[in-house]
PDB file of C-alpha atoms in Angstrom:
ATOM      1  CA  ALA A   1     -14.943 -30.149 -11.823  1.00 76.00           C
ATOM      2  CA  PRO A   2     -12.183 -28.735  -9.465  1.00 74.00           C
ATOM      3  CA  VAL A   3      -8.657 -29.943  -9.889  1.00 70.00           C
ATOM      4  CA  PRO A   4      -5.870 -29.994  -7.026  1.00 73.00           C
ATOM      5  CA  VAL A   5      -3.302 -27.763  -7.668  1.00 75.00           C
ATOM      6  CA  THR A   6      -0.789 -28.656  -5.170  1.00 75.00           C
ATOM      7  CA  SER A   7      -0.835 -31.718  -2.683  1.00 73.00           C
ATOM      8  CA  GLN A   8       1.958 -30.715  -0.212  1.00 75.00           C
ATOM      9  CA  PRO A   9       2.338 -32.016   2.652  1.00 78.00           C
ATOM     10  CA  GLY A  10       1.117 -29.472   5.387  1.00 78.00           C
ATOM     11  CA  ASP A  11      -0.883 -26.395   5.038  1.00 78.00           C
ATOM     12  CA  GLU A  12      -1.028 -24.437   1.933  1.00 81.00           C
ATOM     13  CA  ARG A  13      -3.071 -21.088   1.982  1.00 81.00           C
ATOM     14  CA  TRP A  14      -3.708 -17.502   0.358  1.00 83.00           C
ATOM     15  CA  PRO A  15      -2.900 -19.000  -3.122  1.00 89.00           C
ATOM     16  CA  ASN A  16      -2.504 -16.007  -5.880  1.00 91.00           C
ATOM     17  CA  LEU A  17      -2.347 -16.838  -9.801  1.00 92.00           C
ATOM     18  CA  SER A  18       0.462 -15.378 -11.817  1.00 95.00           C
ATOM     19  CA  PRO A  19      -0.975 -12.856 -14.350  1.00 93.00           C
ATOM     20  CA  ASP A  20       0.140 -15.300 -17.269  1.00 94.00           C
ATOM     21  CA  GLN A  21      -1.831 -17.841 -15.376  1.00 93.00           C
ATOM     22  CA  THR A  22       1.184 -20.289 -15.278  1.00 94.00           C
ATOM     23  CA  ARG A  23       2.414 -20.270 -11.770  1.00 94.00           C
ATOM     24  CA  ILE A  24       0.623 -20.210  -8.307  1.00 93.00           C
ATOM     25  CA  ALA A  25       2.278 -18.285  -5.060  1.00 93.00           C
ATOM     26  CA  PHE A  26       1.212 -19.508  -1.895  1.00 90.00           C
ATOM     27  CA  PRO A  27       2.433 -19.518   1.790  1.00 89.00           C
ATOM     28  CA  TRP A  28       3.426 -23.051   2.875  1.00 86.00           C
ATOM     29  CA  PHE A  29       3.633 -24.452   6.330  1.00 82.00           C
ATOM     30  CA  ALA A  30       5.075 -27.855   6.212  1.00 78.00           C
ATOM     31  CA  PRO A  31       4.572 -30.119   8.866  1.00 81.00           C
ATOM     32  CA  GLY A  32       6.504 -29.794  12.203  1.00 79.00           C
ATOM     33  CA  THR A  33       7.653 -26.307  11.334  1.00 77.00           C
ATOM     34  CA  PRO A  34       6.560 -23.233  13.263  1.00 73.00           C
ATOM     35  CA  THR A  35       7.194 -21.080  10.594  1.00 76.00           C
ATOM     36  CA  GLY A  36       6.011 -21.000   7.146  1.00 80.00           C
ATOM     37  CA  SER A  37       7.518 -20.047   3.591  1.00 87.00           C
ATOM     38  CA  LEU A  38       6.507 -18.327   0.424  1.00 91.00           C
ATOM     39  CA  ALA A  39       6.437 -21.030  -2.615  1.00 90.00           C
ATOM     40  CA  ILE A  40       5.621 -20.945  -5.995  1.00 92.00           C
ATOM     41  CA  LYS A  41       4.396 -24.063  -8.196  1.00 91.00           C
ATOM     42  CA  THR A  42       4.197 -23.910 -11.894  1.00 91.00           C
ATOM     43  CA  LEU A  43       0.820 -25.488 -13.112  1.00 90.00           C
ATOM     44  CA  GLY A  44       1.315 -28.912 -14.924  1.00 87.00           C
ATOM     45  CA  SER A  45       4.388 -29.744 -12.615  1.00 87.00           C
ATOM     46  CA  ASP A  46       5.183 -31.341  -9.658  1.00 83.00           C
ATOM     47  CA  GLU A  47       7.948 -28.914  -8.366  1.00 84.00           C
ATOM     48  CA  VAL A  48       7.422 -26.681  -5.808  1.00 85.00           C
ATOM     49  CA  VAL A  49      10.244 -23.793  -4.891  1.00 86.00           C
ATOM     50  CA  GLN A  50      10.423 -22.224  -1.851  1.00 86.00           C
ATOM     51  CA  LEU A  51      11.592 -18.530  -2.001  1.00 88.00           C
ATOM     52  CA  THR A  52      11.825 -17.705   1.898  1.00 84.00           C
ATOM     53  CA  ASP A  53      11.789 -19.426   5.107  1.00 77.00           C
ATOM     54  CA  GLY A  54      11.765 -18.416   9.052  1.00 74.00           C
ATOM     55  CA  ALA A  55       8.506 -16.330   9.189  1.00 81.00           C
ATOM     56  CA  VAL A  56       4.712 -16.488   8.781  1.00 82.00           C
ATOM     57  CA  VAL A  57       3.855 -15.304   5.214  1.00 85.00           C
ATOM     58  CA  SER A  58       0.482 -14.543   4.283  1.00 88.00           C
ATOM     59  CA  SER A  59      -0.976 -12.566   1.420  1.00 90.00           C
ATOM     60  CA  PRO A  60       1.095 -12.875  -1.575  1.00 93.00           C
ATOM     61  CA  ASP A  61       0.314 -10.821  -4.816  1.00 94.00           C
ATOM     62  CA  TRP A  62       2.127 -11.134  -8.214  1.00 94.00           C
ATOM     63  CA  SER A  63       3.325  -7.821  -9.682  1.00 93.00           C
ATOM     64  CA  PRO A  64       1.261  -7.026 -13.045  1.00 91.00           C
ATOM     65  CA  ASP A  65       4.266  -7.789 -15.104  1.00 92.00           C
ATOM     66  CA  GLY A  66       4.421 -11.361 -13.150  1.00 93.00           C
ATOM     67  CA  GLN A  67       8.215 -10.621 -12.156  1.00 93.00           C
ATOM     68  CA  GLN A  68       7.719  -9.828  -8.438  1.00 94.00           C
ATOM     69  CA  ILE A  69       5.642 -11.319  -5.403  1.00 95.00           C
ATOM     70  CA  ALA A  70       4.514  -8.755  -2.667  1.00 95.00           C
ATOM     71  CA  PHE A  71       3.726 -10.376   0.701  1.00 93.00           C
ATOM     72  CA  VAL A  72       3.353 -10.067   4.471  1.00 91.00           C
ATOM     73  CA  ARG A  73       5.690 -11.812   6.804  1.00 88.00           C
ATOM     74  CA  THR A  74       5.450 -12.092  10.510  1.00 85.00           C
ATOM     75  CA  PHE A  75       8.453 -12.790  12.903  1.00 80.00           C
ATOM     76  CA  ARG A  76       6.937 -14.160  16.433  1.00 75.00           C
ATOM     77  CA  GLU A  77      10.431 -14.438  17.847  1.00 73.00           C
ATOM     78  CA  PRO A  78      12.513 -12.822  19.431  1.00 74.00           C
ATOM     79  CA  ASP A  79      11.373  -9.341  18.409  1.00 75.00           C
ATOM     80  CA  PRO A  80       7.510  -9.734  16.963  1.00 77.00           C
ATOM     81  CA  ARG A  81       7.195  -7.659  13.982  1.00 82.00           C
ATOM     82  CA  THR A  82       5.447  -7.651  10.738  1.00 87.00           C
ATOM     83  CA  GLN A  83       6.707  -6.694   7.300  1.00 90.00           C
ATOM     84  CA  ILE A  84       5.571  -5.467   3.911  1.00 93.00           C
ATOM     85  CA  CYS A  85       8.027  -7.249   1.542  1.00 93.00           C
ATOM     86  CA  VAL A  86       8.811  -7.894  -2.210  1.00 95.00           C
ATOM     87  CA  ILE A  87      10.858 -10.566  -3.997  1.00 94.00           C
ATOM     88  CA  ARG A  88      11.688 -11.279  -7.446  1.00 92.00           C
ATOM     89  CA  ALA A  89       9.859 -14.465  -8.564  1.00 88.00           C
ATOM     90  CA  SER A  90      13.263 -16.210  -8.988  1.00 80.00           C
ATOM     91  CA  ILE A  91      15.381 -18.666  -6.581  1.00 73.00           C
ATOM     92  CA  GLY A  92      18.070 -17.084  -4.592  1.00 72.00           C
ATOM     93  CA  GLN A  93      16.728 -13.877  -4.134  1.00 83.00           C
ATOM     94  CA  SER A  94      16.390 -12.032  -0.808  1.00 88.00           C
ATOM     95  CA  PRO A  95      12.947 -10.351   0.046  1.00 93.00           C
ATOM     96  CA  ARG A  96      13.213  -6.369  -0.098  1.00 94.00           C
ATOM     97  CA  VAL A  97      11.440  -5.146   3.094  1.00 93.00           C
ATOM     98  CA  LEU A  98       9.241  -2.153   2.449  1.00 94.00           C
ATOM     99  CA  TYR A  99       7.709  -1.377   5.547  1.00 92.00           C
ATOM    100  CA  ASN A 100       7.990  -2.450   8.918  1.00 88.00           C
ATOM    101  CA  ALA A 101       5.114  -2.714  11.705  1.00 82.00           C
ATOM    102  CA  GLY A 102       4.235  -4.277  15.147  1.00 74.00           C
ATOM    103  CA  LEU A 103       1.114  -5.309  13.799  1.00 70.00           C
ATOM    104  CA  SER A 104      -0.368  -6.051  10.534  1.00 69.00           C
ATOM    105  CA  MET A 105      -3.761  -6.969   8.861  1.00 70.00           C
ATOM    106  CA  PRO A 106      -3.682  -9.453   6.114  1.00 73.00           C
ATOM    107  CA  GLY A 107      -4.036  -8.150   2.386  1.00 85.00           C
ATOM    108  CA  LEU A 108      -1.770  -6.429  -0.412  1.00 91.00           C
ATOM    109  CA  ALA A 109      -2.828  -4.966  -3.627  1.00 92.00           C
ATOM    110  CA  TRP A 110      -0.377  -3.765  -6.636  1.00 91.00           C
ATOM    111  CA  TRP A 111      -1.103   0.075  -7.042  1.00 89.00           C
ATOM    112  CA  ASN A 112      -0.323   2.896  -9.642  1.00 86.00           C
ATOM    113  CA  GLU A 113       0.594   0.414 -12.636  1.00 84.00           C
ATOM    114  CA  GLY A 114       2.804  -1.719 -10.175  1.00 88.00           C
ATOM    115  CA  THR A 115       4.878   0.993  -8.789  1.00 91.00           C
ATOM    116  CA  ALA A 116       3.228   0.901  -5.064  1.00 93.00           C
ATOM    117  CA  LEU A 117       1.529  -1.367  -2.971  1.00 94.00           C
ATOM    118  CA  LEU A 118      -1.779  -0.793  -0.697  1.00 94.00           C
ATOM    119  CA  PHE A 119      -1.709  -2.290   2.728  1.00 93.00           C
ATOM    120  CA  ALA A 120      -3.406  -1.722   5.990  1.00 91.00           C
ATOM    121  CA  ALA A 121      -1.335   0.127   8.353  1.00 88.00           C
ATOM    122  CA  ARG A 122      -1.770   1.195  12.312  1.00 85.00           C
ATOM    123  CA  PRO A 123       0.080   4.342  12.854  1.00 83.00           C
ATOM    124  CA  ALA A 124      -1.279   4.538  16.425  1.00 80.00           C
ATOM    125  CA  PRO A 125      -1.322   1.780  18.747  1.00 76.00           C
ATOM    126  CA  ASP A 126      -5.098   2.331  19.815  1.00 77.00           C
ATOM    127  CA  GLY A 127      -6.125   3.589  16.381  1.00 81.00           C
ATOM    128  CA  PRO A 128      -7.825   1.953  13.749  1.00 85.00           C
ATOM    129  CA  PHE A 129      -6.020   0.145  10.859  1.00 88.00           C
ATOM    130  CA  ARG A 130      -6.021   2.442   7.462  1.00 91.00           C
ATOM    131  CA  LEU A 131      -5.186   1.871   3.865  1.00 93.00           C
ATOM    132  CA  ALA A 132      -1.657   2.892   3.121  1.00 93.00           C
ATOM    133  CA  VAL A 133       0.411   2.925   0.086  1.00 93.00           C
ATOM    134  CA  VAL A 134       4.191   2.609   0.066  1.00 94.00           C
ATOM    135  CA  ASP A 135       6.013   3.636  -3.243  1.00 96.00           C
ATOM    136  CA  LEU A 136       8.506   1.262  -4.190  1.00 95.00           C
ATOM    137  CA  ALA A 137      11.175   3.540  -5.466  1.00 96.00           C
ATOM    138  CA  THR A 138      11.297   6.001  -2.464  1.00 97.00           C
ATOM    139  CA  LEU A 139       9.890   3.624   0.278  1.00 96.00           C
ATOM    140  CA  GLU A 140       7.352   6.788   1.102  1.00 96.00           C
ATOM    141  CA  VAL A 141       4.460   5.817   2.932  1.00 94.00           C
ATOM    142  CA  ARG A 142       1.148   7.681   2.437  1.00 94.00           C
ATOM    143  CA  LEU A 143      -2.217   6.970   4.294  1.00 94.00           C
ATOM    144  CA  LEU A 144      -5.177   6.646   2.200  1.00 92.00           C
ATOM    145  CA  THR A 145      -8.437   6.242   4.486  1.00 93.00           C
ATOM    146  CA  ASN A 146      -9.413   7.271   7.674  1.00 90.00           C
ATOM    147  CA  PRO A 147     -11.987   4.904   9.397  1.00 90.00           C
ATOM    148  CA  PRO A 148     -13.689   6.029  12.487  1.00 81.00           C
ATOM    149  CA  HIS A 149     -12.222   4.741  15.754  1.00 71.00           C
ATOM    150  CA  VAL A 150     -14.199   1.891  17.780  1.00 70.00           C
ATOM    151  CA  PRO A 151     -12.426   1.352  20.993  1.00 65.00           C
ATOM    152  CA  GLN A 152     -13.949  -1.807  22.132  1.00 64.00           C
ATOM    153  CA  PHE A 153     -12.393  -3.697  19.217  1.00 59.00           C
ATOM    154  CA  ARG A 154      -8.661  -4.817  19.009  1.00 62.00           C
ATOM    155  CA  ALA A 155      -8.000  -4.387  15.270  1.00 63.00           C
ATOM    156  CA  PRO A 156     -10.700  -2.394  13.696  1.00 80.00           C
ATOM    157  CA  GLY A 157     -10.417  -0.261  10.468  1.00 88.00           C
ATOM    158  CA  ASP A 158      -9.367  -0.806   7.009  1.00 91.00           C
ATOM    159  CA  PHE A 159      -7.746  -3.893   5.684  1.00 90.00           C
ATOM    160  CA  LEU A 160      -7.981  -6.631   2.755  1.00 90.00           C
ATOM    161  CA  PRO A 161      -7.280  -4.298  -0.140  1.00 93.00           C
ATOM    162  CA  ALA A 162      -8.184  -5.772  -3.610  1.00 88.00           C
ATOM    163  CA  GLY A 163      -6.915  -3.908  -6.700  1.00 81.00           C
ATOM    164  CA  ALA A 164      -9.112  -3.799  -9.978  1.00 78.00           C
ATOM    165  CA  PRO A 165      -7.343  -4.799 -12.901  1.00 71.00           C
ATOM    166  CA  ASP A 166      -6.548  -1.128 -14.083  1.00 69.00           C
ATOM    167  CA  ARG A 167      -4.783  -1.160 -10.738  1.00 63.00           C
ATOM    168  CA  ARG A 168      -6.239   2.570  -9.927  1.00 69.00           C
ATOM    169  CA  THR A 169      -9.285   1.367  -8.332  1.00 81.00           C
ATOM    170  CA  VAL A 170      -9.425  -0.475  -4.971  1.00 86.00           C
ATOM    171  CA  ALA A 171     -12.234  -2.228  -2.679  1.00 91.00           C
ATOM    172  CA  PHE A 172     -11.437  -2.889   0.800  1.00 92.00           C
ATOM    173  CA  VAL A 173     -13.232  -4.144   3.972  1.00 91.00           C
ATOM    174  CA  ARG A 174     -14.011  -1.683   6.589  1.00 90.00           C
ATOM    175  CA  GLU A 175     -14.838  -2.963  10.157  1.00 85.00           C
ATOM    176  CA  THR A 176     -16.328  -0.548  12.400  1.00 76.00           C
ATOM    177  CA  TYR A 177     -19.202  -2.245  14.367  1.00 67.00           C
TER     178      TYR A 177
END
């Protein structure tokens, strides 16, 4: 039977289990707060640790070695923007910003043995989202897909990448209708 893992007040979304299956990372929106935080809970414990705050967080994904968590964070005010970030899975660390964007689609996936991240990028304001990869060492961004442009949709294209365990194969959603 299903067993609840957290019972924090507020809203918990996008849970992601660590590779060793001992912790869960998730965005947590506490009651009465306009933004969320990236939180971690060790299974079998009641303690929830907040790693970030001040932005809407989505799409957490543990690195293959379980030492880092990649996530998308969105600031609504005063300058609306989205960032692809990575943070060490320990208290007191600041997120490292890998990529800045005006708008983003959900989903991240570790790639190339944990040296890069796949995400949805929108290189042109009126164009489709495309899968991109950012190298963690150089911050070089390379576009990987080229979906057809569908002008009647606000945000069509490629998004929600999911990496296979070998971290070399990826599945993703392509919205073109």
